[in-house]
Amino acid sequence: MSVERFNLSGRRVIVTGGARGLGFGMGIGMAQAGAEVWALDILEDRFDVANAEAGEAGVTIDFFECDVRSPEQVRELAARCDDGTPLVLLNNAGIGERTPMMDLPYEEWSKVLDVNTYGLFVCARAFGAVMLSQGGGSIVNIASVYGFLGPDARLYTIYDGGPSSVAYCASKGGVLGITRSLAAGWAARGVRVNSISPGMFITDQTSDIVDETGKAAILGRTPMARFGRPDDLIGAAIFLASDASSFVTGHNLVVDGGWSIW
């Protein structure tokens, strides 16, 4: 198979939560593979820095302020994509919670589900409608190993040994369910829907949840004995976005250094 099957030239990739962290890293990778990248985020104050960092990587990314929980904002951007350009949606926007279950406010539970699951649904519906009208497209949803595994609270600094990340786990399990449902419903209409489940990645948003002892414990039960890096997701995302995965739909690609195999 030619490596040209991985080329994204001529495609527009929408990355939600694309102004920082793993989403920004995947957006850089998509642009380097030839795609026109639109990064959607609520962090407008991050756009200038992210734009400069993209330039240092030799690519251009267009940044748009958008809350994935707002159907109106998402539909407006989706309508601008209805110009015949082949479309890819990378549903990456997500948050977690820091409160143990027994103290978790209902408002915090709702916010996590609103962003991670409802927001993903809103984007999949709006941009998926464009793909369906075009007769093809690819949606890549970012799930998590904690969508199908229970977190070990003993590894984390911020928990007390009780149930943890309940809202996050519920939301990411929902991502896997949405992925399978949309894949089954849209396969015959040319729209593929897959997911990626990252394992242990330390980012600016998650660095406070483990101390050095916790990090050592996590590495001790990770077969590859390291944390994931942002560029570890790029290949998986490009594969699922491109023609290289033309007969793949409804699949959850686990990128976890072997975390989930034992």
GROMACS .gro file of C-alpha atoms in nm:
model
  262
    1MET     CA    1   0.000   0.000   0.000
    2SER     CA    2   0.139   0.339  -0.097
    3VAL     CA    3   0.204   0.591   0.178
    4GLU     CA    4  -0.011   0.825  -0.032
    5ARG     CA    5  -0.310   0.656   0.130
    6PHE     CA    6  -0.215   0.848   0.446
    7ASN     CA    7  -0.201   1.183   0.266
    8LEU     CA    8  -0.469   1.428   0.381
    9SER     CA    9  -0.415   1.690   0.112
   10GLY     CA   10  -0.740   1.841  -0.011
   11ARG     CA   11  -0.926   1.759   0.312
   12ARG     CA   12  -1.044   1.984   0.589
   13VAL     CA   13  -0.994   1.850   0.941
   14ILE     CA   14  -1.200   1.996   1.224
   15VAL     CA   15  -1.030   1.949   1.563
   16THR     CA   16  -1.234   2.032   1.871
   17GLY     CA   17  -1.036   2.134   2.178
   18GLY     CA   18  -0.761   2.210   1.930
   19ALA     CA   19  -0.583   2.506   2.088
   20ARG     CA   20  -0.368   2.315   2.336
   21GLY     CA   21  -0.265   1.973   2.460
   22LEU     CA   22  -0.331   1.655   2.269
   23GLY     CA   23  -0.579   1.820   2.033
   24PHE     CA   24  -0.329   2.083   1.927
   25GLY     CA   25  -0.063   1.817   1.877
   26MET     CA   26  -0.290   1.611   1.657
   27GLY     CA   27  -0.389   1.923   1.463
   28ILE     CA   28  -0.021   1.990   1.390
   29GLY     CA   29   0.019   1.632   1.269
   30MET     CA   30  -0.289   1.654   1.047
   31ALA     CA   31  -0.161   1.976   0.892
   32GLN     CA   32   0.180   1.819   0.831
   33ALA     CA   33  -0.002   1.538   0.649
   34GLY     CA   34  -0.145   1.798   0.411
   35ALA     CA   35  -0.484   1.882   0.564
   36GLU     CA   36  -0.644   2.221   0.605
   37VAL     CA   37  -0.697   2.229   0.982
   38TRP     CA   38  -0.965   2.420   1.171
   39ALA     CA   39  -0.912   2.417   1.547
   40LEU     CA   40  -1.222   2.487   1.758
   41ASP     CA   41  -1.181   2.589   2.120
   42ILE     CA   42  -1.318   2.815   2.393
   43LEU     CA   43  -0.964   2.926   2.485
   44GLU     CA   44  -0.948   3.233   2.260
   45ASP     CA   45  -0.666   3.378   2.469
   46ARG     CA   46  -0.453   3.080   2.366
   47PHE     CA   47  -0.496   3.134   1.989
   48ASP     CA   48  -0.205   3.372   1.929
   49VAL     CA   49   0.041   3.146   2.110
   50ALA     CA   50  -0.093   2.836   1.936
   51ASN     CA   51  -0.076   3.010   1.599
   52ALA     CA   52   0.290   3.097   1.660
   53GLU     CA   53   0.367   2.741   1.770
   54ALA     CA   54   0.201   2.605   1.456
   55GLY     CA   55   0.419   2.837   1.249
   56GLU     CA   56   0.729   2.705   1.424
   57ALA     CA   57   0.616   2.355   1.322
   58GLY     CA   58   0.593   2.475   0.962
   59VAL     CA   59   0.214   2.463   0.927
   60THR     CA   60  -0.088   2.690   0.938
   61ILE     CA   61  -0.396   2.623   1.153
   62ASP     CA   62  -0.714   2.831   1.153
   63PHE     CA   63  -0.853   2.889   1.503
   64PHE     CA   64  -1.221   2.948   1.580
   65GLU     CA   65  -1.382   3.026   1.913
   66CYS     CA   66  -1.653   2.764   1.966
   67ASP     CA   67  -1.819   2.592   2.260
   68VAL     CA   68  -1.902   2.236   2.157
   69ARG     CA   69  -2.200   2.247   2.393
   70SER     CA   70  -2.362   2.515   2.175
   71PRO     CA   71  -2.557   2.367   1.882
   72GLU     CA   72  -2.588   2.715   1.730
   73GLN     CA   73  -2.213   2.784   1.730
   74VAL     CA   74  -2.132   2.438   1.598
   75ARG     CA   75  -2.397   2.451   1.324
   76GLU     CA   76  -2.266   2.790   1.208
   77LEU     CA   77  -1.917   2.650   1.158
   78ALA     CA   78  -2.048   2.331   1.000
   79ALA     CA   79  -2.244   2.538   0.747
   80ARG     CA   80  -1.919   2.709   0.645
   81CYS     CA   81  -1.776   2.364   0.570
   82ASP     CA   82  -2.054   2.279   0.327
   83ASP     CA   83  -1.847   2.379   0.024
   84GLY     CA   84  -1.760   2.039  -0.120
   85THR     CA   85  -1.429   2.000   0.061
   86PRO     CA   86  -1.389   1.643   0.196
   87LEU     CA   87  -1.432   1.660   0.571
   88VAL     CA   88  -1.282   1.495   0.878
   89LEU     CA   89  -1.401   1.561   1.233
   90LEU     CA   90  -1.163   1.494   1.521
   91ASN     CA   91  -1.380   1.509   1.834
   92ASN     CA   92  -1.117   1.581   2.097
   93ALA     CA   93  -1.266   1.842   2.335
   94GLY     CA   94  -1.290   1.700   2.684
   95ILE     CA   95  -1.254   1.765   3.055
   96GLY     CA   96  -1.230   1.558   3.373
   97GLU     CA   97  -1.328   1.604   3.734
   98ARG     CA   98  -1.112   1.640   4.042
   99THR     CA   99  -1.372   1.556   4.310
  100PRO     CA  100  -1.416   1.209   4.468
  101MET     CA  101  -1.756   1.058   4.393
  102MET     CA  102  -1.912   1.100   4.737
  103ASP     CA  103  -1.841   1.474   4.727
  104LEU     CA  104  -1.905   1.525   4.355
  105PRO     CA  105  -2.156   1.807   4.296
  106TYR     CA  106  -2.426   1.734   4.041
  107GLU     CA  107  -2.316   2.047   3.854
  108GLU     CA  108  -1.964   1.909   3.809
  109TRP     CA  109  -2.101   1.572   3.693
  110SER     CA  110  -2.323   1.750   3.440
  111LYS     CA  111  -2.041   1.969   3.309
  112VAL     CA  112  -1.818   1.669   3.235
  113LEU     CA  113  -2.098   1.484   3.055
  114ASP     CA  114  -2.201   1.802   2.871
  115VAL     CA  115  -1.855   1.859   2.725
  116ASN     CA  116  -1.734   1.504   2.672
  117THR     CA  117  -2.051   1.333   2.553
  118TYR     CA  118  -2.317   1.589   2.463
  119GLY     CA  119  -2.060   1.816   2.297
  120LEU     CA  120  -1.929   1.524   2.093
  121PHE     CA  121  -2.287   1.441   1.990
  122VAL     CA  122  -2.353   1.802   1.887
  123CYS     CA  123  -2.042   1.812   1.668
  124ALA     CA  124  -2.098   1.467   1.519
  125ARG     CA  125  -2.452   1.562   1.423
  126ALA     CA  126  -2.366   1.899   1.266
  127PHE     CA  127  -2.051   1.800   1.080
  128GLY     CA  128  -2.186   1.451   1.013
  129ALA     CA  129  -2.478   1.609   0.828
  130VAL     CA  130  -2.231   1.778   0.594
  131MET     CA  131  -2.047   1.450   0.539
  132LEU     CA  132  -2.372   1.267   0.464
  133SER     CA  133  -2.471   1.530   0.210
  134GLN     CA  134  -2.128   1.490   0.047
  135GLY     CA  135  -2.152   1.111   0.047
  136GLY     CA  136  -1.846   1.048   0.262
  137GLY     CA  137  -1.624   1.155   0.548
  138SER     CA  138  -1.450   1.037   0.863
  139ILE     CA  139  -1.520   1.105   1.229
  140VAL     CA  140  -1.256   1.023   1.489
  141ASN     CA  141  -1.371   1.043   1.850
  142ILE     CA  142  -1.125   1.066   2.137
  143ALA     CA  143  -1.232   0.824   2.410
  144SER     CA  144  -1.006   0.682   2.684
  145VAL     CA  145  -0.892   0.354   2.832
  146TYR     CA  146  -1.112   0.464   3.123
  147GLY     CA  147  -1.410   0.425   2.895
  148PHE     CA  148  -1.369   0.046   2.932
  149LEU     CA  149  -1.140   0.008   3.235
  150GLY     CA  150  -1.180   0.120   3.593
  151PRO     CA  151  -0.919   0.368   3.722
  152ASP     CA  152  -0.695   0.254   4.007
  153ALA     CA  153  -0.743   0.533   4.261
  154ARG     CA  154  -0.430   0.419   4.448
  155LEU     CA  155  -0.216   0.569   4.173
  156TYR     CA  156  -0.349   0.921   4.195
  157THR     CA  157  -0.260   1.205   4.429
  158ILE     CA  158  -0.596   1.380   4.431
  159TYR     CA  159  -0.812   1.085   4.534
  160ASP     CA  160  -0.866   0.926   4.873
  161GLY     CA  161  -0.881   0.563   4.763
  162GLY     CA  162  -1.255   0.569   4.690
  163PRO     CA  163  -1.433   0.574   4.353
  164SER     CA  164  -1.273   0.829   4.124
  165SER     CA  165  -1.330   0.988   3.783
  166VAL     CA  166  -1.684   0.855   3.777
  167ALA     CA  167  -1.819   1.128   3.548
  168TYR     CA  168  -1.515   1.106   3.321
  169CYS     CA  169  -1.544   0.728   3.293
  170ALA     CA  170  -1.916   0.752   3.220
  171SER     CA  171  -1.858   1.015   2.954
  172LYS     CA  172  -1.584   0.819   2.779
  173GLY     CA  173  -1.787   0.499   2.789
  174GLY     CA  174  -2.056   0.705   2.621
  175VAL     CA  175  -1.809   0.809   2.353
  176LEU     CA  176  -1.747   0.444   2.269
  177GLY     CA  177  -2.121   0.378   2.250
  178ILE     CA  178  -2.184   0.679   2.026
  179THR     CA  179  -1.897   0.570   1.803
  180ARG     CA  180  -2.041   0.223   1.747
  181SER     CA  181  -2.395   0.353   1.697
  182LEU     CA  182  -2.298   0.615   1.437
  183ALA     CA  183  -2.063   0.373   1.262
  184ALA     CA  184  -2.342   0.120   1.222
  185GLY     CA  185  -2.593   0.377   1.104
  186TRP     CA  186  -2.375   0.567   0.859
  187ALA     CA  187  -2.147   0.298   0.714
  188ALA     CA  188  -2.362   0.240   0.405
  189ARG     CA  189  -2.367   0.616   0.340
  190GLY     CA  190  -1.990   0.650   0.321
  191VAL     CA  191  -1.921   0.804   0.663
  192ARG     CA  192  -1.679   0.613   0.882
  193VAL     CA  193  -1.680   0.663   1.260
  194ASN     CA  194  -1.399   0.537   1.483
  195SER     CA  195  -1.243   0.621   1.817
  196ILE     CA  196  -0.902   0.641   1.980
  197SER     CA  197  -0.854   0.550   2.346
  198PRO     CA  198  -0.536   0.707   2.485
  199GLY     CA  199  -0.376   0.560   2.793
  200MET     CA  200  -0.148   0.739   3.038
  201PHE     CA  201  -0.060   1.079   2.892
  202ILE     CA  202   0.069   1.358   3.117
  203THR     CA  203  -0.029   1.703   2.989
  204ASP     CA  204  -0.059   2.051   3.138
  205GLN     CA  205  -0.417   1.966   3.232
  206THR     CA  206  -0.336   1.638   3.409
  207SER     CA  207   0.008   1.689   3.564
  208ASP     CA  208  -0.140   1.766   3.906
  209ILE     CA  209  -0.320   1.435   3.955
  210VAL     CA  210  -0.011   1.224   4.025
  211ASP     CA  211   0.300   1.282   4.235
  212GLU     CA  212   0.639   1.124   4.167
  213THR     CA  213   0.541   0.808   4.356
  214GLY     CA  214   0.224   0.781   4.150
  215LYS     CA  215   0.415   0.834   3.827
  216ALA     CA  216   0.654   0.554   3.919
  217ALA     CA  217   0.362   0.324   3.997
  218ILE     CA  218   0.196   0.401   3.662
  219LEU     CA  219   0.517   0.339   3.471
  220GLY     CA  220   0.568   0.017   3.665
  221ARG     CA  221   0.248  -0.130   3.527
  222THR     CA  222   0.287   0.008   3.173
  223PRO     CA  223   0.462  -0.250   2.952
  224MET     CA  224   0.638   0.020   2.746
  225ALA     CA  225   0.749   0.186   3.074
  226ARG     CA  226   0.683   0.546   2.968
  227PHE     CA  227   0.402   0.797   2.945
  228GLY     CA  228   0.239   0.880   2.617
  229ARG     CA  229   0.360   1.186   2.427
  230PRO     CA  230   0.133   1.412   2.219
  231ASP     CA  231   0.291   1.291   1.895
  232ASP     CA  232   0.206   0.929   1.986
  233LEU     CA  233  -0.154   0.998   1.883
  234ILE     CA  234  -0.076   1.157   1.548
  235GLY     CA  235  -0.024   0.835   1.355
  236ALA     CA  236  -0.343   0.682   1.490
  237ALA     CA  237  -0.543   0.994   1.406
  238ILE     CA  238  -0.402   1.019   1.053
  239PHE     CA  239  -0.468   0.650   0.993
  240LEU     CA  240  -0.834   0.676   1.092
  241ALA     CA  241  -0.883   1.005   0.906
  242SER     CA  242  -0.724   0.890   0.582
  243ASP     CA  243  -0.788   0.641   0.303
  244ALA     CA  244  -0.543   0.405   0.474
  245SER     CA  245  -0.837   0.296   0.694
  246SER     CA  246  -1.099   0.296   0.418
  247PHE     CA  247  -1.251  -0.036   0.538
  248VAL     CA  248  -1.236   0.046   0.910
  249THR     CA  249  -1.539   0.171   1.098
  250GLY     CA  250  -1.675   0.127   1.450
  251HIS     CA  251  -1.325   0.049   1.575
  252ASN     CA  252  -1.164   0.169   1.899
  253LEU     CA  253  -0.790   0.205   1.851
  254VAL     CA  254  -0.613   0.183   2.188
  255VAL     CA  255  -0.291   0.385   2.222
  256ASP     CA  256  -0.171   0.310   2.573
  257GLY     CA  257   0.177   0.157   2.568
  258GLY     CA  258   0.023  -0.177   2.664
  259TRP     CA  259  -0.157  -0.051   2.978
  260SER     CA  260  -0.476  -0.245   2.904
  261ILE     CA  261  -0.320  -0.581   2.816
  262TRP     CA  262  -0.260  -0.693   3.175
   0.00000   0.00000   0.00000
